[in-house]
PDB file of C-alpha atoms and ligand atoms in Angstrom:
ATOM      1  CA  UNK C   1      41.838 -59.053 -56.289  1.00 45.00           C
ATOM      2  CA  UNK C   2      38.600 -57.449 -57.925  1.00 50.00           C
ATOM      3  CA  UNK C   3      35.364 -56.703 -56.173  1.00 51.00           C
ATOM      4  CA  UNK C   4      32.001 -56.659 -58.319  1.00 56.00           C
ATOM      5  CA  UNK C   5      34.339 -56.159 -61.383  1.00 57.00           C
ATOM      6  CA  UNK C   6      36.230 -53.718 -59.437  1.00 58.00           C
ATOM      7  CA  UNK C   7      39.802 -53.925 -58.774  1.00 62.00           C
ATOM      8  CA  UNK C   8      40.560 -53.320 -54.515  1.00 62.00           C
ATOM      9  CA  UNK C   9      42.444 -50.014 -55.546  1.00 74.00           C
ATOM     10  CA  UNK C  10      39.429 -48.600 -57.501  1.00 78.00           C
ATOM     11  CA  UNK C  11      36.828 -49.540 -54.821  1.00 80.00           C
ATOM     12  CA  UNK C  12      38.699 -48.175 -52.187  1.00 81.00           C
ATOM     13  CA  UNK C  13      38.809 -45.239 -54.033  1.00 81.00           C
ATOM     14  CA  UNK C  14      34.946 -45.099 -54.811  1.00 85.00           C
ATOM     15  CA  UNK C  15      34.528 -45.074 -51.387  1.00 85.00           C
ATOM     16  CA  UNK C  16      37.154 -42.440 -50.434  1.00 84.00           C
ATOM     17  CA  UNK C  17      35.215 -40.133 -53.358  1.00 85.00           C
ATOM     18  CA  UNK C  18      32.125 -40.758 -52.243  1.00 87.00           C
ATOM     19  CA  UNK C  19      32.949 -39.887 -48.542  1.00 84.00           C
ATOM     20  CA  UNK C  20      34.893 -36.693 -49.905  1.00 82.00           C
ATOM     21  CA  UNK C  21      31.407 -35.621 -51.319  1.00 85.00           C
ATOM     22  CA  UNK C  22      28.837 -36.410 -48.416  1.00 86.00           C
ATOM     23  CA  UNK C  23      31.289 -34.029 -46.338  1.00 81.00           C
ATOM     24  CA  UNK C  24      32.176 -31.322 -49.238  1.00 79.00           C
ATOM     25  CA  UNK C  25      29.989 -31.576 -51.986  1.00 83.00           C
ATOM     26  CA  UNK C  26      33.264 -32.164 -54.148  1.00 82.00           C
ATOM     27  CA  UNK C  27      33.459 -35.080 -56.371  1.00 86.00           C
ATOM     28  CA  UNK C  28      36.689 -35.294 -57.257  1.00 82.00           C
ATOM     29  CA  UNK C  29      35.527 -38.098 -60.138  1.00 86.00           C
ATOM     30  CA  UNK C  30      35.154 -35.243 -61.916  1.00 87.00           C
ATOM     31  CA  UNK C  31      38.310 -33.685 -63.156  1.00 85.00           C
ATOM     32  CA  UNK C  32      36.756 -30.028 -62.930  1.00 85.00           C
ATOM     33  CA  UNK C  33      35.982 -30.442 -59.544  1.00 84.00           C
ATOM     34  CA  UNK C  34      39.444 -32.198 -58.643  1.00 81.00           C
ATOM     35  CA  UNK C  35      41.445 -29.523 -59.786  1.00 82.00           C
ATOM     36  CA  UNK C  36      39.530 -27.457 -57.984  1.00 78.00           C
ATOM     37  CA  UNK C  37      40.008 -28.782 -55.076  1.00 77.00           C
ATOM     38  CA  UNK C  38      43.747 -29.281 -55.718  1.00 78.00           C
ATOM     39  CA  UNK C  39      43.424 -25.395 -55.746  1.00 79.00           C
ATOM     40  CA  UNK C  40      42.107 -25.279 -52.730  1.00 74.00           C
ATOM     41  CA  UNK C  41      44.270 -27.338 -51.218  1.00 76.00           C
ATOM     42  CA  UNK C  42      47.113 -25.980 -52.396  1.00 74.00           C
ATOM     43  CA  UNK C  43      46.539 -22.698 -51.573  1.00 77.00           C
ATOM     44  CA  UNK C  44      45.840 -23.332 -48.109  1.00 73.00           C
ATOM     45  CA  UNK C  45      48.784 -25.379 -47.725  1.00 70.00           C
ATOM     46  CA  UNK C  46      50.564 -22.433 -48.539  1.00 72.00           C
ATOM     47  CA  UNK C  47      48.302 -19.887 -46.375  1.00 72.00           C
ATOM     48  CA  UNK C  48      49.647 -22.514 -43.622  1.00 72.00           C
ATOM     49  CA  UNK C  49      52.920 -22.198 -44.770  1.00 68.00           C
ATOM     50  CA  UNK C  50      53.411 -18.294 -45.147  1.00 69.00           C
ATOM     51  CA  UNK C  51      51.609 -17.803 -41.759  1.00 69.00           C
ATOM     52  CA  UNK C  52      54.124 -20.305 -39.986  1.00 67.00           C
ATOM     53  CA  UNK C  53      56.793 -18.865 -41.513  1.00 64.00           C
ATOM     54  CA  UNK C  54      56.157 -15.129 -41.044  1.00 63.00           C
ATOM     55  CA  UNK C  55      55.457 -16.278 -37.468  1.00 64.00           C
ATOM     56  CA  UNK C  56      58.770 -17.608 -36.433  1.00 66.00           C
ATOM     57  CA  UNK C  57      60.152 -14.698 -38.349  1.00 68.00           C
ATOM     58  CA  UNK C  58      58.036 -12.425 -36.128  1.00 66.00           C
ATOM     59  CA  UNK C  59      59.334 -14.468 -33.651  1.00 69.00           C
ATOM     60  CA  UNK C  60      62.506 -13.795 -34.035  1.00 77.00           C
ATOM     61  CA  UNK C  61      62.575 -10.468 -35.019  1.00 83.00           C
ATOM     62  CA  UNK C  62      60.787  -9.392 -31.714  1.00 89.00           C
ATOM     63  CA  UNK C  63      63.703 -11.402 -29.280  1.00 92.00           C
ATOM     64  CA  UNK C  64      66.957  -9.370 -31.477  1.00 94.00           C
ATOM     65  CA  UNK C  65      64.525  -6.205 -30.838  1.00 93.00           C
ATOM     66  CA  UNK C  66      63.865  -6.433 -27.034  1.00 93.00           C
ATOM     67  CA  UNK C  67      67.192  -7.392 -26.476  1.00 95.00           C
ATOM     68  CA  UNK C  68      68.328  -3.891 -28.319  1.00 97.00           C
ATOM     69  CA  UNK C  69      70.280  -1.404 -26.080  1.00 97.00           C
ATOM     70  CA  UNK C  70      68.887   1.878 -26.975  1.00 97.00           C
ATOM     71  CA  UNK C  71      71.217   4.926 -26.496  1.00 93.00           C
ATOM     72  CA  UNK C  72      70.130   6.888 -23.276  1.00 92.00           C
ATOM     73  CA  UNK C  73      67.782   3.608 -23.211  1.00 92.00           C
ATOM     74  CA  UNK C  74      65.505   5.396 -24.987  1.00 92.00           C
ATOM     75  CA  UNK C  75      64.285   4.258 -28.471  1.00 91.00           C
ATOM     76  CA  UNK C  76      63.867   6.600 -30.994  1.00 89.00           C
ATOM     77  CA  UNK C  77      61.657   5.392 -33.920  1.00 91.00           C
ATOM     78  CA  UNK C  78      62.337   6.995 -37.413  1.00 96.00           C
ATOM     79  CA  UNK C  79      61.376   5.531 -41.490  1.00 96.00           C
ATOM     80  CA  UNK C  80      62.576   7.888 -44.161  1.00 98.00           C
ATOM     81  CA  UNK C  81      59.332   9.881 -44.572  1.00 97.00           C
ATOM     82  CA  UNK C  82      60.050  11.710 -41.587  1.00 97.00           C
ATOM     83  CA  UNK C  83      63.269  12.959 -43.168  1.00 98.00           C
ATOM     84  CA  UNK C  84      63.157  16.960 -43.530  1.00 97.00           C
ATOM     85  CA  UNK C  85      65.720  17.882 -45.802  1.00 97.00           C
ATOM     86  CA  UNK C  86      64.513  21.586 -45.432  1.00 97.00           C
ATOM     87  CA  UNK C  87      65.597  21.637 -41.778  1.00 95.00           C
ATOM     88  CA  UNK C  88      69.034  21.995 -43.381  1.00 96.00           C
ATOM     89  CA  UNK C  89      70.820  25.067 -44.116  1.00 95.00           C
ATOM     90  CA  UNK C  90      72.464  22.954 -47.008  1.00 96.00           C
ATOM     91  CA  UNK C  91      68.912  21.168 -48.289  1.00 96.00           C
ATOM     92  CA  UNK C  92      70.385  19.389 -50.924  1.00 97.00           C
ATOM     93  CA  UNK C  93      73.575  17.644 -49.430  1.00 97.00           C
ATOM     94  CA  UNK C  94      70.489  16.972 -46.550  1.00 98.00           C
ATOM     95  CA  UNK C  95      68.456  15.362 -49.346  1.00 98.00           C
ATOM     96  CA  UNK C  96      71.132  13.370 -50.874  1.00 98.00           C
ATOM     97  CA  UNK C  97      72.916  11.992 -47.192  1.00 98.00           C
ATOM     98  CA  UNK C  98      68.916  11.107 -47.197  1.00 98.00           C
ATOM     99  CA  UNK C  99      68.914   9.503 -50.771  1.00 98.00           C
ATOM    100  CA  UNK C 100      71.928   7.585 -49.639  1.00 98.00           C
ATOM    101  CA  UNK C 101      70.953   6.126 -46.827  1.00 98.00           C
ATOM    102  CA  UNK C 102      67.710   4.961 -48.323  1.00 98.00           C
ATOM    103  CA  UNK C 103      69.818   3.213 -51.415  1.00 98.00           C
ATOM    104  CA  UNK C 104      72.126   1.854 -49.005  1.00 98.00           C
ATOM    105  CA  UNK C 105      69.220   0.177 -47.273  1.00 98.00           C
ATOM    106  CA  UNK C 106      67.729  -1.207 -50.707  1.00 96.00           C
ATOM    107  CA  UNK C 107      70.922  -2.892 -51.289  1.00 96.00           C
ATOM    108  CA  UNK C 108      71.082  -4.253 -48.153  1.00 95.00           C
ATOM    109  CA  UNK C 109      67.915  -6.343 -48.931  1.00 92.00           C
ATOM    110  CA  UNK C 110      69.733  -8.136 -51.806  1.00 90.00           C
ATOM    111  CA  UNK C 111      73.224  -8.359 -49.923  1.00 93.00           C
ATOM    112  CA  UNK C 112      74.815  -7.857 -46.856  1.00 95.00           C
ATOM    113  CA  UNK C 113      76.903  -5.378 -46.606  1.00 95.00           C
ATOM    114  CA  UNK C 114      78.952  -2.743 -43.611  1.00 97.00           C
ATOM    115  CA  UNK C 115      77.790   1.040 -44.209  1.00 98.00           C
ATOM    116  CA  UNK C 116      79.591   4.074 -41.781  1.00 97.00           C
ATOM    117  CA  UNK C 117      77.458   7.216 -40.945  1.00 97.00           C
ATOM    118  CA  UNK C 118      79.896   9.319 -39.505  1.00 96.00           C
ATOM    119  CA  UNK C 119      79.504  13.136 -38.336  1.00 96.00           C
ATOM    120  CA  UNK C 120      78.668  15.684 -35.353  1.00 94.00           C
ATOM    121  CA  UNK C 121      76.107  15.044 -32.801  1.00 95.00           C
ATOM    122  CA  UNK C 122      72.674  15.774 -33.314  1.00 96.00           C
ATOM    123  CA  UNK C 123      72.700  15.879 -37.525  1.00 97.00           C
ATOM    124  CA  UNK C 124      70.223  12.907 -38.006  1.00 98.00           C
ATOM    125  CA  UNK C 125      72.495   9.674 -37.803  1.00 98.00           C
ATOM    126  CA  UNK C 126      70.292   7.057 -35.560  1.00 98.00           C
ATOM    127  CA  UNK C 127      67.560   8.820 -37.077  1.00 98.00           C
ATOM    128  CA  UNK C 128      68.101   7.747 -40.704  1.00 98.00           C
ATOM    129  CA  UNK C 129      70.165   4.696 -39.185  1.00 98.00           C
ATOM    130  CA  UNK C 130      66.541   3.671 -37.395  1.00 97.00           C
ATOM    131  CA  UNK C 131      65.214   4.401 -40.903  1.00 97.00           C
ATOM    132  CA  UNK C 132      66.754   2.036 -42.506  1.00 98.00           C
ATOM    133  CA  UNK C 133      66.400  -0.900 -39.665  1.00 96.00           C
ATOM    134  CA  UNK C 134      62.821  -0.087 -40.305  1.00 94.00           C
ATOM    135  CA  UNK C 135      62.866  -0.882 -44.022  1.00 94.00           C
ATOM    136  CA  UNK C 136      64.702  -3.736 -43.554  1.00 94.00           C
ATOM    137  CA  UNK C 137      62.544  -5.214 -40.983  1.00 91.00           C
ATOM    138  CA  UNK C 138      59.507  -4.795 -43.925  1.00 89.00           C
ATOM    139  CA  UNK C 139      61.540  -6.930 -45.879  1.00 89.00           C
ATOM    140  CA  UNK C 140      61.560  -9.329 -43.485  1.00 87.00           C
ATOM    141  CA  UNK C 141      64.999  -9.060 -42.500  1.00 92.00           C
ATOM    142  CA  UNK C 142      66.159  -9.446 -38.271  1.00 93.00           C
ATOM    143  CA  UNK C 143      67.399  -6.052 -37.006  1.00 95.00           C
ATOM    144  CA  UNK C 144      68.872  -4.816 -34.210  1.00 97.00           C
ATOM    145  CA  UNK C 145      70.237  -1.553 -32.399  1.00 98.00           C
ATOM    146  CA  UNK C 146      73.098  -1.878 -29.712  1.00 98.00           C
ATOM    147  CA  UNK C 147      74.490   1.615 -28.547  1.00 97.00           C
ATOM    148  CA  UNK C 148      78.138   0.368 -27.508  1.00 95.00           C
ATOM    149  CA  UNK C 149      78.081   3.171 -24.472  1.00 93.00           C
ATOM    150  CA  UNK C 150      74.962   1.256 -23.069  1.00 95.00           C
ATOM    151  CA  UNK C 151      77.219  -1.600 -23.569  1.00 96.00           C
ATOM    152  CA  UNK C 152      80.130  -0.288 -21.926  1.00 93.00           C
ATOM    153  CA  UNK C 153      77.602   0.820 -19.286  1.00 93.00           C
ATOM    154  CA  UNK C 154      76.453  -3.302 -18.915  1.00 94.00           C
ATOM    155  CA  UNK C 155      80.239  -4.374 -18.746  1.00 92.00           C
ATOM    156  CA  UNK C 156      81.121  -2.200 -16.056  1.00 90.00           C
ATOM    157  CA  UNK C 157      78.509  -3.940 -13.866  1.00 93.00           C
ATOM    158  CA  UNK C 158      79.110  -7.458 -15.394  1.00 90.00           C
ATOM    159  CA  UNK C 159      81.674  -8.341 -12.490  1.00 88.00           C
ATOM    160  CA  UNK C 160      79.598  -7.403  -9.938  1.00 89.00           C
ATOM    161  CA  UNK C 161      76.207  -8.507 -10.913  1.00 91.00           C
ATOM    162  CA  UNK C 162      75.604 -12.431 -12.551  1.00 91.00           C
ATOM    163  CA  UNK C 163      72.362 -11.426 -14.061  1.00 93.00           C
ATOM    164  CA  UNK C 164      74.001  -8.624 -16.211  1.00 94.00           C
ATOM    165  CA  UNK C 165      76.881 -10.654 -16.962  1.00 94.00           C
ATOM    166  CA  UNK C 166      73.922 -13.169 -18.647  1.00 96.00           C
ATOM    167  CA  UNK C 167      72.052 -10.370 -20.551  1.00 96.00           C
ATOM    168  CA  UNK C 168      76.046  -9.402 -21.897  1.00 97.00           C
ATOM    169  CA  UNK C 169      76.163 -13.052 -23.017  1.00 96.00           C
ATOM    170  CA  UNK C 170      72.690 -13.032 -24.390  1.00 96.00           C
ATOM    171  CA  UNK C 171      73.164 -10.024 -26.246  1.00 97.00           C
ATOM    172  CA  UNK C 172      76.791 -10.670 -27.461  1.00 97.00           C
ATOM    173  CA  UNK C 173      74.718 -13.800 -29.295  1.00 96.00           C
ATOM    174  CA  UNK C 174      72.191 -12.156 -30.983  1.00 96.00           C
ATOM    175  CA  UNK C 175      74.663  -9.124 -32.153  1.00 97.00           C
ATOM    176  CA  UNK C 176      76.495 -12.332 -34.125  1.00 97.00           C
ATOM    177  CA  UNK C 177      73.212 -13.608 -35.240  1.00 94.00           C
ATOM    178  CA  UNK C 178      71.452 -11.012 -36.493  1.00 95.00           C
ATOM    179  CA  UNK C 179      70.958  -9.934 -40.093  1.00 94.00           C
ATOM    180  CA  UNK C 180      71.230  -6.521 -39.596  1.00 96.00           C
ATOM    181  CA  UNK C 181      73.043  -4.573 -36.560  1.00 98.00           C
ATOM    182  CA  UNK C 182      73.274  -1.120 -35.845  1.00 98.00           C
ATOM    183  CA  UNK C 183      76.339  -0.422 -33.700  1.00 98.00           C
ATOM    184  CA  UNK C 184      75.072   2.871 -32.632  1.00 97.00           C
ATOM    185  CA  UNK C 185      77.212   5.898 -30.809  1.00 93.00           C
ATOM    186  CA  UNK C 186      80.237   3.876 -31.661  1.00 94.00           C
ATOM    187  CA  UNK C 187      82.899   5.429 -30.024  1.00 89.00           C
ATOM    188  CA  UNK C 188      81.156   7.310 -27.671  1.00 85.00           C
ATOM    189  CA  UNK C 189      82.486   4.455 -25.008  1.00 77.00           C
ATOM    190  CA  UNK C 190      86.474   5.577 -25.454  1.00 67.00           C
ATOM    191  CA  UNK C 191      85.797   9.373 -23.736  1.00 62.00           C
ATOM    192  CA  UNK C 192      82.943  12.213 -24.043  1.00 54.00           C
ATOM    193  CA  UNK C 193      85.440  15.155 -24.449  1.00 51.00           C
ATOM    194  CA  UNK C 194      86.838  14.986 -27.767  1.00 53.00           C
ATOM    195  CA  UNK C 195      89.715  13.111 -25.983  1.00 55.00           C
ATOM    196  CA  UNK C 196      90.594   9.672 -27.946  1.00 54.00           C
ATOM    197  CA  UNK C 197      91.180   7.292 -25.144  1.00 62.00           C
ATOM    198  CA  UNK C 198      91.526   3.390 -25.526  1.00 68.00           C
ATOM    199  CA  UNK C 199      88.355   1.672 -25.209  1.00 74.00           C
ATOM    200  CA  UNK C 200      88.030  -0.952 -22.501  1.00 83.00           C
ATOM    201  CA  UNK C 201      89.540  -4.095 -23.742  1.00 88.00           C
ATOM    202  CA  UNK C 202      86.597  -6.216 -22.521  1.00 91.00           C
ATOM    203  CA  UNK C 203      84.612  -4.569 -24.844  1.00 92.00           C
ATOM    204  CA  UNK C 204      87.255  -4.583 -27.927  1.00 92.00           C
ATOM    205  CA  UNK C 205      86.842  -8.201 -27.317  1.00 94.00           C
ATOM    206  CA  UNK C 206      83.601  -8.532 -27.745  1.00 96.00           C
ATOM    207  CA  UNK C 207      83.220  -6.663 -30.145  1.00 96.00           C
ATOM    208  CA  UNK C 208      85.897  -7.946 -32.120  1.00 96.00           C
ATOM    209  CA  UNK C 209      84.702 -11.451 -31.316  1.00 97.00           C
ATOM    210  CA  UNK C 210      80.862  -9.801 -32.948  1.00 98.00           C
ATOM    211  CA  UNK C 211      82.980  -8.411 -35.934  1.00 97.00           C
ATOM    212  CA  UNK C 212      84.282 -11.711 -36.352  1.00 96.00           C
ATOM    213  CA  UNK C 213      80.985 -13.710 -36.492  1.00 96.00           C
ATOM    214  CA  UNK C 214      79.722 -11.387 -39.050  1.00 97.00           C
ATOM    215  CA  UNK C 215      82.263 -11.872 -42.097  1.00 94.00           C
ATOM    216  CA  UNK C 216      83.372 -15.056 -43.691  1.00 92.00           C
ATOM    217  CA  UNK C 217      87.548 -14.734 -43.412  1.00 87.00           C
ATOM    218  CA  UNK C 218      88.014 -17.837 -45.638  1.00 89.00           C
ATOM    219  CA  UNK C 219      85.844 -16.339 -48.510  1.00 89.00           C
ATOM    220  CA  UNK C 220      86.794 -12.382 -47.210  1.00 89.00           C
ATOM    221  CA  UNK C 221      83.140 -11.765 -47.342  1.00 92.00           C
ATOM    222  CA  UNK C 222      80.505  -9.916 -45.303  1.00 95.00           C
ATOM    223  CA  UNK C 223      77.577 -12.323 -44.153  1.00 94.00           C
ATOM    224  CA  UNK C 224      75.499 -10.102 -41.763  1.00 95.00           C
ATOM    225  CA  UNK C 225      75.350  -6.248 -42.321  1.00 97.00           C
ATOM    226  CA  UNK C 226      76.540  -3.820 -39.693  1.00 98.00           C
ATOM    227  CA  UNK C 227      75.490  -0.269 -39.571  1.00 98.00           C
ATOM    228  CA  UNK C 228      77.447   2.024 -37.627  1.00 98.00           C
ATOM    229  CA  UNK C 229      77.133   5.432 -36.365  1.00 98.00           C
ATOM    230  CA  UNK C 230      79.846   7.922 -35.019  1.00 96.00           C
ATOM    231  CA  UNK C 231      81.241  11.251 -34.162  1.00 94.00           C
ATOM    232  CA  UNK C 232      84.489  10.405 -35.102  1.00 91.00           C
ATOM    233  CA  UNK C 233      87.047   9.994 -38.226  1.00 87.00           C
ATOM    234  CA  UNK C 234      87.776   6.392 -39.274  1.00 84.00           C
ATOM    235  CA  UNK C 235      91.672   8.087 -38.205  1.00 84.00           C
ATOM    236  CA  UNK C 236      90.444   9.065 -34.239  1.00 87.00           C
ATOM    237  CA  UNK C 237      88.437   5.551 -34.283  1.00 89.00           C
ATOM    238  CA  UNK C 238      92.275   3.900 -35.261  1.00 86.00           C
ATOM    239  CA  UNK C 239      93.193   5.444 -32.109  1.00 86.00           C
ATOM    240  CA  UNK C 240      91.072   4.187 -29.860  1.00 88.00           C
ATOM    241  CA  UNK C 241      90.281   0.548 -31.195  1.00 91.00           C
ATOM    242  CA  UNK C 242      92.822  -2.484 -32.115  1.00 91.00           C
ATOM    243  CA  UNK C 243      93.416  -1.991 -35.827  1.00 90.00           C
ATOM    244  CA  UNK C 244      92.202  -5.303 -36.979  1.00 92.00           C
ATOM    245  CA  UNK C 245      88.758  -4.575 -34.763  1.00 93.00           C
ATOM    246  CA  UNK C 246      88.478  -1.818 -37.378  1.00 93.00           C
ATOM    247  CA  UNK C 247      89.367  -3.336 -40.011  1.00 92.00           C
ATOM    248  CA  UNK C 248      86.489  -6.142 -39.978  1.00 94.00           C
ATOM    249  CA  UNK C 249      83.807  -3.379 -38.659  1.00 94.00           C
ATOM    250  CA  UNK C 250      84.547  -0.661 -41.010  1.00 94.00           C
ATOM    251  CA  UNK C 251      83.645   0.178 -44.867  1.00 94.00           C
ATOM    252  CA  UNK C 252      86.828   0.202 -47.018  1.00 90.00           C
ATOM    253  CA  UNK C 253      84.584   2.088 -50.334  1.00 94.00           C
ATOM    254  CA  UNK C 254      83.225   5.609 -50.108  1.00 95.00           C
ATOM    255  CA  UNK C 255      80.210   4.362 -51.491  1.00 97.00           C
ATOM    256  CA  UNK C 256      79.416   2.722 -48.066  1.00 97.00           C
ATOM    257  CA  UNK C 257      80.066   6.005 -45.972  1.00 96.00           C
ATOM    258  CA  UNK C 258      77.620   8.361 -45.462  1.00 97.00           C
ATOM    259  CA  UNK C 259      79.261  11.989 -44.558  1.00 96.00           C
ATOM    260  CA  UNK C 260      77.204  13.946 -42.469  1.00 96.00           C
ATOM    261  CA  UNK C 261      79.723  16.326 -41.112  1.00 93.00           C
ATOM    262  CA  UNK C 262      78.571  18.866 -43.413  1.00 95.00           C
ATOM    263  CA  UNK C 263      75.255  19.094 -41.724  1.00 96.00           C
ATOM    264  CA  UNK C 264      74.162  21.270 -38.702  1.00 95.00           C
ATOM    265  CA  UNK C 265      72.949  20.182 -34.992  1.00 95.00           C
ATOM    266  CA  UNK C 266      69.223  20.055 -35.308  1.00 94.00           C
ATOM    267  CA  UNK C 267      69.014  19.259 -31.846  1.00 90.00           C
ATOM    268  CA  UNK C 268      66.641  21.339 -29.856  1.00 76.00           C
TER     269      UNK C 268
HETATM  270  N1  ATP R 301      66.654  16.159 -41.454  1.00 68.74           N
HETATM  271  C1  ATP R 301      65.940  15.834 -40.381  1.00 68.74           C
HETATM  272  N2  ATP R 301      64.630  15.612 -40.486  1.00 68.74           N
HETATM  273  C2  ATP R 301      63.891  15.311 -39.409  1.00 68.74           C
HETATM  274  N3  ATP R 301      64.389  15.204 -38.156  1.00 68.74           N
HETATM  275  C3  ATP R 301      65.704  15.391 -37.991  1.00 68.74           C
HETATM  276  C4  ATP R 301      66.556  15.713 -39.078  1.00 68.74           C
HETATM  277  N4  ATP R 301      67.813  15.866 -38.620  1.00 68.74           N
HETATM  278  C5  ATP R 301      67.753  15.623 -37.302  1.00 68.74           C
HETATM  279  N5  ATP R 301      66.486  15.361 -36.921  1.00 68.74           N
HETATM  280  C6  ATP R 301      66.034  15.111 -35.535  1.00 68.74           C
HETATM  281  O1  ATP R 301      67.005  15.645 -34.658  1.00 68.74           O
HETATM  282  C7  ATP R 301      67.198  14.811 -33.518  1.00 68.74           C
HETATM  283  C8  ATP R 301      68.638  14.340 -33.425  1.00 68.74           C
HETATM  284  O2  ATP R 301      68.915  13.397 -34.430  1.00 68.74           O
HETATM  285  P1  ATP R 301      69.740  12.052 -34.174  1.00 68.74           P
HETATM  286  O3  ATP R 301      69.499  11.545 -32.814  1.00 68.74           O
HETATM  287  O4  ATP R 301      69.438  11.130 -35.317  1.00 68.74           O
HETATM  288  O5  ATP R 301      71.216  12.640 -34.280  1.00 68.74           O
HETATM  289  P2  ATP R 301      72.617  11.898 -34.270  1.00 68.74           P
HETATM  290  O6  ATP R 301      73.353  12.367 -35.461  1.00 68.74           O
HETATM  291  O7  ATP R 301      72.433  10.447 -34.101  1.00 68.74           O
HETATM  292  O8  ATP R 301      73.292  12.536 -32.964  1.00 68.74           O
HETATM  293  P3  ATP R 301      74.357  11.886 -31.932  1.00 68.74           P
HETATM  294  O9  ATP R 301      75.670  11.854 -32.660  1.00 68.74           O
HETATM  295  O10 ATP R 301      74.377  12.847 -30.796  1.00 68.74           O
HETATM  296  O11 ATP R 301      73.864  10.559 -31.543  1.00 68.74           O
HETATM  297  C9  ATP R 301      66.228  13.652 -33.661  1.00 68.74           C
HETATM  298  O12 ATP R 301      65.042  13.944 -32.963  1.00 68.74           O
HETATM  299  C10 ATP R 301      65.977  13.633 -35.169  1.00 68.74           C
HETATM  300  O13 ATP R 301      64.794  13.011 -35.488  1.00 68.74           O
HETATM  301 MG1   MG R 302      72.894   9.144 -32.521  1.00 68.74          MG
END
């Protein structure tokens, strides 16, 4: 079919250019201006994009974060520069359990992997855990801190109370989902005293159940990383835990444990 010479496709076209310029002052007849506009376009299609994207990761990064149990339900906020090697007797093992942590985290970004940050109380462990939830967050990555004595704490009162038996289930979902959880005080739950009791067997179900969500068996890999932090030896936890609970939660390289039993209580 042709119009004043014109084939339909081509006239519809002059019009759709010519309406493109009365309302942009582009004419996209010329090729300069087209690709500019292709630019344009382009770009903001991405701008769109990023923005939608970094949204829902916002998102979701805020609903793992408010559902975090915080030990003492108090959260203590930490990123590597606050790190003070010279509060250390011993500055340099201080420096590199620092150094360590912070590689760990890098590494983390690339591939998921379960780290163990194991000494006494007070010697920096959620600190430079906290550190490197932080880092990973600024990669974009979900994090998200559950002290397992505030759980303990919520499964005690599960029975009695529906609404905390819900906030278990919620968080028990998120803890599988989650790129990165911190398992923090681990331990603490199985007796305060230096006494290795057996930790409630509710809880070694769910957490074993949480272990379980976070490797793939079939391909013996780990597909979410887990950062724990503890007071005891990987021997005391074997006491207190079902074996094959700590077999799927814990590191199996020294390059993935972090020893800070060296370091002193700097704990005011
Ligand atoms: N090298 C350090 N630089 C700066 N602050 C530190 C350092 N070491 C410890 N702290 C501070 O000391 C306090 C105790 O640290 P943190 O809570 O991380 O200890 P922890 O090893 O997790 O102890 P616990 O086993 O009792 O949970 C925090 O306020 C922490 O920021
Ligand atoms: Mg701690």
């Amino acid at each position: 079919m042709e119009l004043q010479g014109l084939t339909f496709n081509q006239k519809t076209r002059e019009i759709i250019a010519q309406k493109i310029k009365e309302q942009s002052g582009i004419d996209v007849r010329d090729p300069k201006q087209l690709a500019q506009m292709t630019d344009h376009v382009k770009t903001w299609r991405n701008n769109r994009l990023n923005r939608a994207r970094k949204q829902s990761v916002l998102h979701n990064a805020g609903e793992y974060i408010n559902a975090s149990l915080y030990s003492g339900n108090q959260r203590l906020d930490f990123i590597f520069k606050n790190w003070k090697p010279d509060m250390q007797a011993n500055r340099l093992l201080a420096r590199e359990v620092g150094a360590k942590c912070f590689n760990l985290a890098r590494k983390m970004v690339d591939e998921p992997c379960k780290v163990l940050l194991t000494g006494k109380p007070g010697v920096g462990k959620t600190s430079l855990a906290t550190a490197m939830l932080n880092h990973l967050c600024d990669e974009g990555l979900t994090v998200m801190t559950v002290s397992t004595l505030e759980l303990a704490g919520l499964m005690q009162q599960q029975y009695e109370k529906t609404d905390v038996k819900d906030r278990v289930e919620y968080v028990t979902k998120l803890m599988k989902t989650v790129d990165v959880l911190l398992l923090d005080d681990f331990a603490t739950e199985g007796g305060m005293k230096n006494e290795a009791k057996s930790v409630r067997q509710d809880l070694q179900e769910l957490l074993f159940s949480v272990a379980n969500s976070r490797i793939n068996l079939q391909k013996n890999e780990v597909v979410g990383s887990t950062i724990i932090t503890t007071n005891s030896s990987v021997s005391e936890l074997e006491m207190m835990y079902n074996p094959k609970l700590i077999s799927r939660l814990m590191p199996h390289k020294p390059e993935f444990i972090v020893d800070f039993s060296q370091l002193e209580d700097m704990r005011v």
